[in-house]
mmCIF file of C-alpha atoms in Angstrom:
data_model
loop_
_atom_site.group_PDB
_atom_site.id
_atom_site.type_symbol
_atom_site.label_atom_id
_atom_site.label_comp_id
_atom_site.label_asym_id
_atom_site.label_seq_id
_atom_site.Cartn_x
_atom_site.Cartn_y
_atom_site.Cartn_z
ATOM 1 C CA UNK P 1 21.145 -30.949 21.771
ATOM 2 C CA UNK P 2 21.373 -29.107 25.056
ATOM 3 C CA UNK P 3 22.309 -25.893 23.227
ATOM 4 C CA UNK P 4 19.107 -25.955 21.157
ATOM 5 C CA UNK P 5 16.929 -26.497 24.211
ATOM 6 C CA UNK P 6 18.585 -23.788 26.275
ATOM 7 C CA UNK P 7 18.452 -21.210 23.469
ATOM 8 C CA UNK P 8 14.705 -21.752 23.063
ATOM 9 C CA UNK P 9 13.811 -21.044 26.669
ATOM 10 C CA UNK P 10 12.142 -17.734 27.443
ATOM 11 C CA UNK P 11 13.927 -15.343 29.746
ATOM 12 C CA UNK P 12 12.646 -12.138 31.305
ATOM 13 C CA UNK P 13 13.835 -9.841 28.518
ATOM 14 C CA UNK P 14 12.815 -12.032 25.623
ATOM 15 C CA UNK P 15 9.101 -11.981 26.504
ATOM 16 C CA UNK P 16 9.010 -8.179 26.507
ATOM 17 C CA UNK P 17 10.956 -8.104 23.259
ATOM 18 C CA UNK P 18 8.543 -10.571 21.701
ATOM 19 C CA UNK P 19 5.477 -8.603 22.789
ATOM 20 C CA UNK P 20 7.005 -5.339 21.577
ATOM 21 C CA UNK P 21 7.878 -6.826 18.206
ATOM 22 C CA UNK P 22 4.400 -8.312 17.905
ATOM 23 C CA UNK P 23 2.746 -4.974 18.729
ATOM 24 C CA UNK P 24 4.925 -3.137 16.195
ATOM 25 C CA UNK P 25 4.140 -5.716 13.529
ATOM 26 C CA UNK P 26 0.392 -5.422 14.092
ATOM 27 C CA UNK P 27 0.602 -1.618 14.150
ATOM 28 C CA UNK P 28 2.633 -1.504 10.930
ATOM 29 C CA UNK P 29 0.233 -3.901 9.232
ATOM 30 C CA UNK P 30 -2.806 -1.797 10.112
ATOM 31 C CA UNK P 31 -0.974 1.380 9.091
ATOM 32 C CA UNK P 32 -0.306 -0.215 5.702
ATOM 33 C CA UNK P 33 -3.962 -1.101 5.256
ATOM 34 C CA UNK P 34 -5.072 2.403 6.287
ATOM 35 C CA UNK P 35 -2.592 3.974 3.849
ATOM 36 C CA UNK P 36 -3.862 1.715 1.067
ATOM 37 C CA UNK P 37 -7.474 2.674 1.704
ATOM 38 C CA UNK P 38 -6.565 6.360 1.632
ATOM 39 C CA UNK P 39 -4.578 5.757 -1.552
ATOM 40 C CA UNK P 40 -7.563 4.055 -3.168
ATOM 41 C CA UNK P 41 -9.857 6.981 -2.386
ATOM 42 C CA UNK P 42 -7.251 9.525 -3.500
ATOM 43 C CA UNK P 43 -6.625 7.752 -6.815
ATOM 44 C CA UNK P 44 -10.333 7.527 -7.524
ATOM 45 C CA UNK P 45 -11.057 11.167 -6.713
ATOM 46 C CA UNK P 46 -7.986 12.447 -8.542
ATOM 47 C CA UNK P 47 -8.674 10.442 -11.690
ATOM 48 C CA UNK P 48 -12.295 11.604 -11.640
ATOM 49 C CA UNK P 49 -11.145 15.211 -11.300
ATOM 50 C CA UNK P 50 -8.666 14.834 -14.167
ATOM 51 C CA UNK P 51 -11.381 13.463 -16.429
ATOM 52 C CA UNK P 52 -13.397 16.643 -15.891
ATOM 53 C CA UNK P 53 -10.534 18.926 -16.948
ATOM 54 C CA UNK P 54 -9.307 19.619 -20.464
ATOM 55 C CA UNK P 55 -5.931 18.004 -19.917
ATOM 56 C CA UNK P 56 -4.094 15.846 -22.418
ATOM 57 C CA UNK P 57 -4.417 12.737 -20.225
ATOM 58 C CA UNK P 58 -7.742 11.508 -18.885
ATOM 59 C CA UNK P 59 -7.118 8.503 -16.641
ATOM 60 C CA UNK P 60 -9.826 6.011 -15.887
ATOM 61 C CA UNK P 61 -11.083 5.703 -12.291
ATOM 62 C CA UNK P 62 -10.038 2.053 -12.510
ATOM 63 C CA UNK P 63 -6.607 3.173 -11.334
ATOM 64 C CA UNK P 64 -8.173 3.043 -7.874
ATOM 65 C CA UNK P 65 -7.980 -0.749 -8.179
ATOM 66 C CA UNK P 66 -4.217 -0.374 -7.795
ATOM 67 C CA UNK P 67 -4.892 1.002 -4.325
ATOM 68 C CA UNK P 68 -6.909 -2.089 -3.494
ATOM 69 C CA UNK P 69 -4.102 -4.292 -4.804
ATOM 70 C CA UNK P 70 -1.765 -2.262 -2.587
ATOM 71 C CA UNK P 71 -3.985 -3.089 0.399
ATOM 72 C CA UNK P 72 -3.753 -6.772 -0.449
ATOM 73 C CA UNK P 73 0.007 -6.269 -0.645
ATOM 74 C CA UNK P 74 0.043 -5.615 3.101
ATOM 75 C CA UNK P 75 -0.462 -9.355 3.548
ATOM 76 C CA UNK P 76 0.451 -10.792 0.139
ATOM 77 C CA UNK P 77 3.712 -9.309 -1.098
ATOM 78 C CA UNK P 78 3.166 -10.454 -4.679
ATOM 79 C CA UNK P 79 0.397 -7.862 -5.026
ATOM 80 C CA UNK P 80 3.031 -5.137 -4.690
ATOM 81 C CA UNK P 81 4.496 -6.356 -7.983
ATOM 82 C CA UNK P 82 1.283 -5.146 -9.619
ATOM 83 C CA UNK P 83 0.317 -2.118 -7.555
ATOM 84 C CA UNK P 84 3.654 -0.318 -7.270
ATOM 85 C CA UNK P 85 4.358 -0.080 -11.040
ATOM 86 C CA UNK P 86 0.753 0.936 -11.799
ATOM 87 C CA UNK P 87 0.764 3.648 -9.128
ATOM 88 C CA UNK P 88 4.203 4.757 -10.278
ATOM 89 C CA UNK P 89 2.979 5.051 -13.856
ATOM 90 C CA UNK P 90 -0.062 7.012 -12.697
ATOM 91 C CA UNK P 91 2.108 9.446 -10.764
ATOM 92 C CA UNK P 92 4.523 9.755 -13.687
ATOM 93 C CA UNK P 93 1.703 10.605 -16.101
ATOM 94 C CA UNK P 94 0.050 12.868 -13.538
ATOM 95 C CA UNK P 95 3.230 14.891 -13.139
ATOM 96 C CA UNK P 96 3.550 15.600 -16.880
#
């Protein structure tokens, strides 16, 4: 029991490590949300532009919803199971 108690005590280095890890986690989370918002806008504008051209594929602007699902995926990982394949399919069709 003494081992569990002594391993849980905070030393000088562990507090700095904890604060650094916390700051990096918050920064990465906000970076993910910012990327998702930019992705949503880019998908909407790109799909709108493609609909105005005479291409063989005219995607719906609803693909921008995948960007919103990607933003939710920053906190709820199950949303990535929806957004990543949809965005991948969009990019695959866009490249053709």
